[in-house]
């Protein structure tokens, strides 16, 4: 939790952010372990009355091994989308029986490695992929459990880039074709259809699209039952929204759960959820320091040392992130566009932020960057990726060293 202490400095879980910046420099990602645990426990509590539930944290939201370990220790399963994410889970010794593999196109290598590790199931996204999984499982003399990811044609009313369950999107298999595809899969020797899956989008604030999607999955479940295809898992994907601005009012996990459980409680079927953002989004912060202040025509700019390579969401989705100063002063506030040092007009972190007078090296904190923050960072402009720090019981733990410029160049040395 962020709190301004007596010395007018903002602290996170009792730890001085100023101190973290002195230890590891800026930009620097900081996570609250307490807050991560609370969000997971809140999910568990909300879904307590649904006995057969598997929460599969969506690794792509924030994939640091140390954060995966926290969820693993809490009993979480995992939703992965790449070989790299699988390797992270193997590294921490995650239970293969709690891993689902999503993603629009799994490579042969990814399928082989997942079968070897013995994951719970693949969320299959096309007929071609289904055939490929069957072929690979056959060569390995094994059977692959699968869900078909259906596209329920539902508008989650979120940003178009993160709406994934519309007719026009590349994801899943049209729901009216699904029965045929299940029958096809059921005849295959090396795949076993055991689940139904959908993921309609991200940062969703309205429970209705989730419920509509679930109803379509339940309808499909019954149709398949009539054809003697017995489904054991209904996977609703992720997508629950979080609070970014003070005005945001996303549904609580409890509200969300109550609407879902009502519909599914009488089915003899496990529920899988794949939350990402709602498990990590509000637990992460980005510390950045002021480089320069400047005025162009009548616009005031504050140029900071974090750019779109460190935090892409504002540039990519026009996303809002709250920004505040770490040292509170009583100076008169004025509106700034807070921008990064990168050579792109789109390198904006936030527009019209009210801030007091700030000078070089003053510290700012950007809120709610735990999900799709660090993981989307890049080396654009040959900028090293930021370090990551975890706060645990007032201790400061470095969970990722700052990248070095040599590391960035390393793979280029061969051809000199
Ligand atoms: C990204 C993704 C998630 C997680 O979404 P959030 O909005 O972060 O909860 C879950 N499932 C699939 C298939 C995804 O692609």
XYZ file of C-alpha atoms and ligand atoms in Angstrom:
431
model
C 0.000 0.000 0.000
C 1.220 3.485 -0.839
C 1.346 5.900 2.045
C 2.813 9.354 2.559
C 4.863 9.366 5.760
C 5.607 12.237 8.119
C 8.590 13.357 6.075
C 6.165 13.940 3.174
C 7.647 11.046 1.232
C 5.552 8.349 -0.392
C 6.356 4.856 0.913
C 5.263 1.460 -0.411
C 4.432 -1.092 2.295
C 6.527 0.971 4.692
C 9.568 1.141 2.410
C 11.006 4.418 1.137
C 10.736 4.689 -2.638
C 13.499 7.274 -2.546
C 15.745 4.642 -1.005
C 14.911 2.114 -3.715
C 15.797 4.664 -6.381
C 19.118 5.350 -4.652
C 19.882 1.625 -4.515
C 18.905 0.604 -8.024
C 18.497 3.784 -10.039
C 15.543 4.667 -12.238
C 13.525 3.651 -14.147
C 12.762 0.762 -11.778
C 9.736 -1.496 -11.405
C 8.583 -2.120 -7.826
C 6.059 -4.753 -6.719
C 4.247 -5.273 -3.433
C 4.230 -8.913 -2.390
C 1.443 -8.205 0.097
C -0.768 -6.825 -2.576
C -0.070 -9.771 -4.930
C -1.050 -12.207 -2.188
C -4.180 -10.236 -1.302
C -5.417 -10.243 -4.882
C -4.917 -13.980 -5.212
C -6.571 -14.703 -1.865
C -9.477 -12.481 -2.870
C -10.069 -14.656 -5.943
C -9.853 -17.815 -3.877
C -12.263 -16.482 -1.306
C -14.708 -15.216 -3.935
C -14.879 -18.639 -5.591
C -14.746 -20.647 -2.357
C -18.174 -22.195 -2.833
C -17.189 -23.609 -6.234
C -15.114 -26.567 -5.131
C -13.643 -27.598 -8.446
C -11.909 -24.445 -9.485
C -8.473 -23.936 -10.918
C -7.105 -20.414 -11.046
C -4.455 -20.309 -13.745
C -2.495 -17.076 -13.452
C -1.855 -15.727 -16.945
C 1.952 -15.655 -17.008
C 2.182 -13.146 -19.849
C 0.865 -10.343 -17.618
C 4.051 -10.377 -15.507
C 6.392 -13.303 -15.889
C 9.243 -12.678 -13.447
C 10.224 -16.025 -11.921
C 10.050 -14.604 -8.398
C 6.483 -13.498 -8.941
C 5.552 -16.870 -10.441
C 6.973 -18.477 -7.297
C 4.671 -16.392 -5.125
C 1.612 -17.597 -7.035
C 2.931 -21.148 -7.116
C 3.272 -21.131 -3.333
C -0.320 -19.940 -3.047
C -1.469 -22.974 -5.045
C -2.112 -21.188 -8.314
C -2.067 -22.889 -11.690
C -0.755 -21.134 -14.772
C -1.905 -20.118 -18.240
C 0.966 -19.905 -20.710
C 1.353 -18.821 -24.315
C 4.921 -19.739 -25.247
C 7.831 -22.117 -24.781
C 9.602 -19.414 -22.814
C 6.752 -19.217 -20.313
C 6.759 -23.027 -20.030
C 10.500 -22.948 -19.302
C 9.892 -20.412 -16.529
C 7.362 -22.761 -14.933
C 9.640 -25.780 -15.304
C 12.347 -23.754 -13.626
C 10.192 -23.116 -10.558
C 8.878 -26.684 -10.559
C 5.222 -25.781 -11.166
C 2.750 -28.667 -11.166
C 2.195 -29.645 -14.833
C -1.333 -30.700 -13.935
C -2.197 -27.072 -13.286
C -0.835 -25.658 -16.559
C -2.977 -24.739 -19.549
C -1.427 -23.650 -22.834
C -3.271 -20.861 -24.689
C -2.234 -18.757 -27.655
C -3.364 -18.487 -31.233
C -0.670 -20.715 -32.794
C 1.475 -23.181 -30.912
C 4.657 -24.306 -32.640
C 5.715 -27.965 -32.920
C 8.448 -27.317 -30.406
C 5.973 -25.801 -27.941
C 3.576 -28.721 -28.333
C 6.331 -31.313 -27.879
C 7.794 -29.638 -24.803
C 4.341 -29.287 -23.210
C 3.493 -32.943 -23.822
C 6.819 -33.945 -22.350
C 6.165 -31.906 -19.228
C 2.638 -33.338 -19.033
C 0.541 -30.155 -18.925
C -3.168 -30.329 -18.103
C -4.429 -29.263 -21.536
C -3.995 -27.193 -24.685
C -6.530 -24.511 -25.579
C -6.778 -25.219 -29.302
C -7.448 -22.316 -31.631
C -7.915 -23.859 -35.100
C -8.587 -27.134 -36.900
C -5.079 -27.068 -38.354
C -3.624 -26.733 -34.863
C -5.807 -29.583 -33.611
C -4.530 -31.855 -36.385
C -0.963 -30.839 -35.646
C -1.313 -31.604 -31.931
C -2.807 -34.991 -32.806
C 0.095 -35.774 -35.164
C 2.758 -34.745 -32.690
C 1.108 -36.674 -29.830
C 0.948 -39.711 -32.116
C 4.660 -39.499 -32.907
C 5.362 -39.255 -29.191
C 3.031 -42.189 -28.549
C 0.934 -40.191 -26.130
C -2.425 -38.435 -25.911
C -2.989 -34.710 -25.612
C -5.849 -33.285 -23.547
C -7.479 -30.379 -25.303
C -10.091 -27.679 -24.963
C -11.380 -25.905 -28.027
C -11.169 -22.164 -27.641
C -14.440 -20.965 -29.064
C -15.089 -17.497 -30.283
C -18.477 -16.654 -28.770
C -18.910 -13.414 -30.756
C -19.326 -11.214 -27.712
C -18.433 -7.569 -27.422
C -16.689 -6.987 -24.079
C -16.803 -3.189 -24.662
C -13.129 -2.672 -24.017
C -10.256 -1.346 -26.140
C -10.423 -2.893 -29.660
C -6.825 -4.157 -29.363
C -7.796 -6.226 -26.317
C -11.208 -7.469 -27.523
C -10.646 -11.075 -28.492
C -14.085 -12.691 -28.662
C -15.597 -10.829 -31.600
C -16.408 -12.415 -34.964
C -13.762 -10.245 -36.583
C -10.907 -11.325 -34.287
C -8.263 -13.918 -35.126
C -8.926 -15.911 -31.952
C -10.727 -19.193 -31.427
C -13.152 -21.238 -33.513
C -16.609 -19.882 -34.360
C -18.997 -21.209 -31.747
C -21.503 -22.513 -34.317
C -18.777 -24.743 -35.796
C -17.670 -25.987 -32.405
C -19.793 -29.151 -32.161
C -18.426 -30.369 -35.490
C -14.880 -29.681 -34.407
C -15.393 -31.540 -31.115
C -16.808 -34.527 -33.006
C -13.806 -34.424 -35.304
C -11.433 -34.219 -32.316
C -13.283 -37.007 -30.550
C -12.535 -39.346 -33.459
C -8.822 -38.584 -33.366
C -6.677 -41.219 -31.690
C -4.209 -38.935 -29.938
C -6.259 -36.047 -28.610
C -8.889 -36.141 -25.876
C -11.352 -33.258 -25.766
C -11.842 -32.532 -22.067
C -12.558 -28.810 -21.965
C -14.298 -25.795 -23.458
C -12.512 -22.475 -23.439
C -13.179 -18.822 -24.239
C -11.334 -15.599 -23.510
C -13.267 -12.553 -24.635
C -10.828 -9.756 -23.902
C -9.101 -7.753 -21.235
C -9.798 -4.840 -18.878
C -13.530 -5.666 -18.913
C -15.717 -3.667 -16.519
C -19.088 -5.200 -17.231
C -20.024 -8.637 -15.883
C -22.712 -9.139 -18.545
C -20.345 -10.141 -21.396
C -18.680 -12.709 -19.089
C -22.048 -14.180 -18.196
C -23.195 -14.169 -21.831
C -20.014 -15.944 -22.840
C -20.363 -18.489 -20.025
C -23.968 -19.179 -21.033
C -22.802 -19.974 -24.544
C -20.136 -22.307 -23.168
C -22.691 -24.061 -20.968
C -25.036 -24.479 -23.949
C -22.175 -26.075 -25.869
C -21.365 -28.272 -22.858
C -24.926 -29.679 -22.967
C -24.867 -30.214 -26.722
C -21.614 -32.137 -26.374
C -23.010 -34.206 -23.529
C -25.853 -35.269 -25.825
C -23.218 -36.525 -28.233
C -21.420 -38.407 -25.486
C -18.525 -36.015 -25.381
C -18.005 -35.442 -21.690
C -16.424 -32.143 -20.859
C -14.650 -31.831 -17.524
C -13.384 -28.249 -17.671
C -15.061 -24.984 -18.569
C -12.432 -22.271 -18.930
C -13.678 -18.692 -18.938
C -10.303 -17.110 -19.688
C -9.236 -13.907 -17.985
C -10.179 -10.330 -18.590
C -11.548 -8.876 -15.361
C -10.735 -5.167 -15.303
C -8.836 -3.206 -12.656
C -8.880 0.340 -11.374
C -6.440 2.608 -13.185
C -7.943 6.030 -12.550
C -9.721 7.252 -9.430
C -12.975 7.262 -11.411
C -12.712 3.609 -12.517
C -15.148 1.264 -10.860
C -14.512 -2.336 -11.917
C -16.630 -5.135 -10.472
C -15.138 -6.758 -7.383
C -13.941 -10.332 -7.579
C -16.789 -11.216 -5.249
C -19.445 -9.704 -7.531
C -17.861 -11.384 -10.525
C -17.739 -14.748 -8.746
C -21.310 -14.639 -7.497
C -22.693 -14.215 -11.026
C -20.510 -17.012 -12.377
C -20.981 -19.569 -9.615
C -24.768 -19.318 -9.815
C -24.721 -20.538 -13.374
C -22.162 -23.282 -13.092
C -22.686 -24.763 -9.636
C -25.012 -27.552 -10.776
C -22.760 -28.774 -13.561
C -20.444 -31.664 -12.902
C -17.565 -29.703 -14.285
C -14.402 -27.902 -13.142
C -14.097 -24.175 -13.651
C -10.841 -22.695 -14.927
C -10.074 -18.985 -14.758
C -7.059 -17.325 -16.383
C -6.732 -13.950 -14.663
C -3.676 -11.860 -15.429
C -4.245 -8.153 -14.959
C -6.592 -8.565 -11.992
C -3.909 -10.543 -10.131
C -0.896 -8.298 -10.694
C -1.945 -4.978 -12.248
C -2.393 -2.925 -9.113
C 0.611 -4.430 -7.320
C 3.269 -2.934 -9.591
C 4.694 0.580 -9.810
C 7.287 2.234 -11.995
C 9.713 4.701 -10.458
C 11.113 7.331 -12.768
C 13.171 10.506 -12.310
C 12.787 13.897 -13.864
C 15.401 14.718 -16.519
C 14.258 18.109 -17.807
C 11.345 20.446 -17.874
C 10.566 22.322 -21.069
C 7.902 24.387 -22.708
C 6.963 24.071 -26.375
C 4.627 26.851 -27.458
C 1.997 26.743 -24.714
C 2.502 23.143 -23.569
C 4.562 22.213 -20.511
C 6.535 19.011 -20.765
C 8.195 17.036 -18.055
C 10.759 14.696 -19.582
C 11.489 11.679 -17.405
C 13.928 8.788 -17.671
C 11.264 6.124 -18.342
C 10.048 5.895 -21.902
C 7.720 3.863 -24.070
C 10.363 1.117 -24.136
C 9.858 0.759 -20.363
C 6.081 1.179 -20.323
C 4.319 0.746 -23.653
C 0.694 0.817 -22.569
C 0.095 4.566 -22.876
C 1.600 4.606 -26.391
C -0.006 1.353 -27.546
C -3.486 1.611 -26.043
C -3.683 5.241 -25.052
C -3.868 3.763 -21.552
C -4.149 5.977 -18.494
C -1.710 5.531 -15.625
C -1.836 7.723 -12.562
C 1.449 9.541 -11.903
C 2.377 11.312 -8.688
C 5.432 12.903 -7.132
C 7.221 10.919 -4.414
C 8.220 13.955 -2.350
C 5.128 15.955 -1.488
C 5.590 19.742 -1.531
C 3.168 22.588 -1.208
C 4.284 24.325 -4.409
C 1.680 25.471 -6.924
C 0.643 22.658 -9.241
C 0.499 22.892 -12.976
C -0.387 20.565 -15.811
C 2.366 18.702 -17.608
C 2.555 16.159 -20.341
C 4.899 13.584 -18.850
C 6.981 12.167 -21.687
C 9.963 9.852 -22.134
C 13.320 10.515 -23.797
C 12.636 8.338 -26.865
C 12.585 9.696 -30.392
C 8.861 9.199 -31.000
C 5.980 11.621 -30.602
C 4.012 8.703 -29.158
C 6.485 8.405 -26.294
C 3.995 9.822 -23.806
C 3.432 8.427 -20.329
C 0.531 10.654 -19.354
C -1.119 13.860 -20.514
C -2.148 16.812 -18.367
C -0.814 15.532 -15.062
C -1.055 18.044 -12.237
C 2.334 18.217 -10.527
C 4.139 20.628 -8.220
C 7.369 22.324 -9.366
C 9.946 19.586 -9.915
C 13.637 19.661 -10.675
C 16.156 17.253 -12.136
C 16.301 13.874 -10.308
C 12.980 14.374 -8.507
C 11.192 11.091 -8.276
C 7.781 10.185 -9.731
C 5.777 7.030 -9.251
C 3.575 5.576 -11.986
C 0.722 3.445 -10.685
C -0.822 0.116 -11.724
C 1.903 -1.114 -14.050
C 2.120 -4.648 -12.641
C 0.365 -6.162 -15.656
C 1.653 -5.707 -19.207
C 4.279 -3.309 -17.866
C 7.780 -4.737 -17.634
C 6.868 -7.675 -19.904
C 6.140 -5.357 -22.816
C 9.369 -3.426 -22.442
C 11.916 -3.416 -25.244
C 15.424 -2.268 -26.096
C 14.219 0.426 -28.490
C 16.841 3.173 -28.750
C 19.287 0.582 -27.301
C 17.987 1.274 -23.832
C 18.597 -1.446 -21.244
C 15.539 -2.908 -19.595
C 14.741 -1.691 -16.095
C 15.435 -3.633 -12.903
C 12.559 -5.126 -10.893
C 12.280 -4.975 -7.112
C 9.940 -6.813 -4.751
C 8.896 -5.454 -1.373
C 8.412 -8.245 1.125
C 7.817 -7.489 4.816
C 9.549 -4.110 4.514
C 12.537 -5.788 2.848
C 13.766 -4.654 -0.558
C 14.537 -7.625 -2.779
C 16.067 -7.222 -6.222
C 14.245 -9.728 -8.453
C 15.755 -8.620 -11.749
C 19.051 -6.850 -12.243
C 19.142 -3.883 -14.550
C 20.139 -5.047 -18.008
C 23.558 -3.926 -19.232
C 24.320 -2.440 -22.623
C 26.810 -5.272 -23.219
C 23.974 -7.745 -22.731
C 21.971 -5.943 -25.381
C 24.840 -6.153 -27.883
C 25.984 -9.649 -26.954
C 24.226 -11.584 -29.678
C 25.612 -9.272 -32.345
C 29.296 -9.911 -31.605
C 29.606 -13.162 -33.654
C 29.840 -11.643 -37.099
C 32.469 -9.007 -36.421
C -4.041 -12.377 -21.969
C -4.871 -13.562 -21.683
C -5.377 -13.793 -20.397
C -5.222 -12.797 -19.272
O -6.017 -11.676 -19.494
P -6.182 -10.533 -18.358
O -7.009 -9.510 -19.005
O -4.827 -10.046 -18.044
O -6.867 -11.174 -17.204
C -6.069 -14.964 -20.171
N -6.259 -15.878 -21.161
C -5.800 -15.679 -22.413
C -6.053 -16.704 -23.444
C -5.099 -14.529 -22.723
O -4.667 -14.323 -23.967
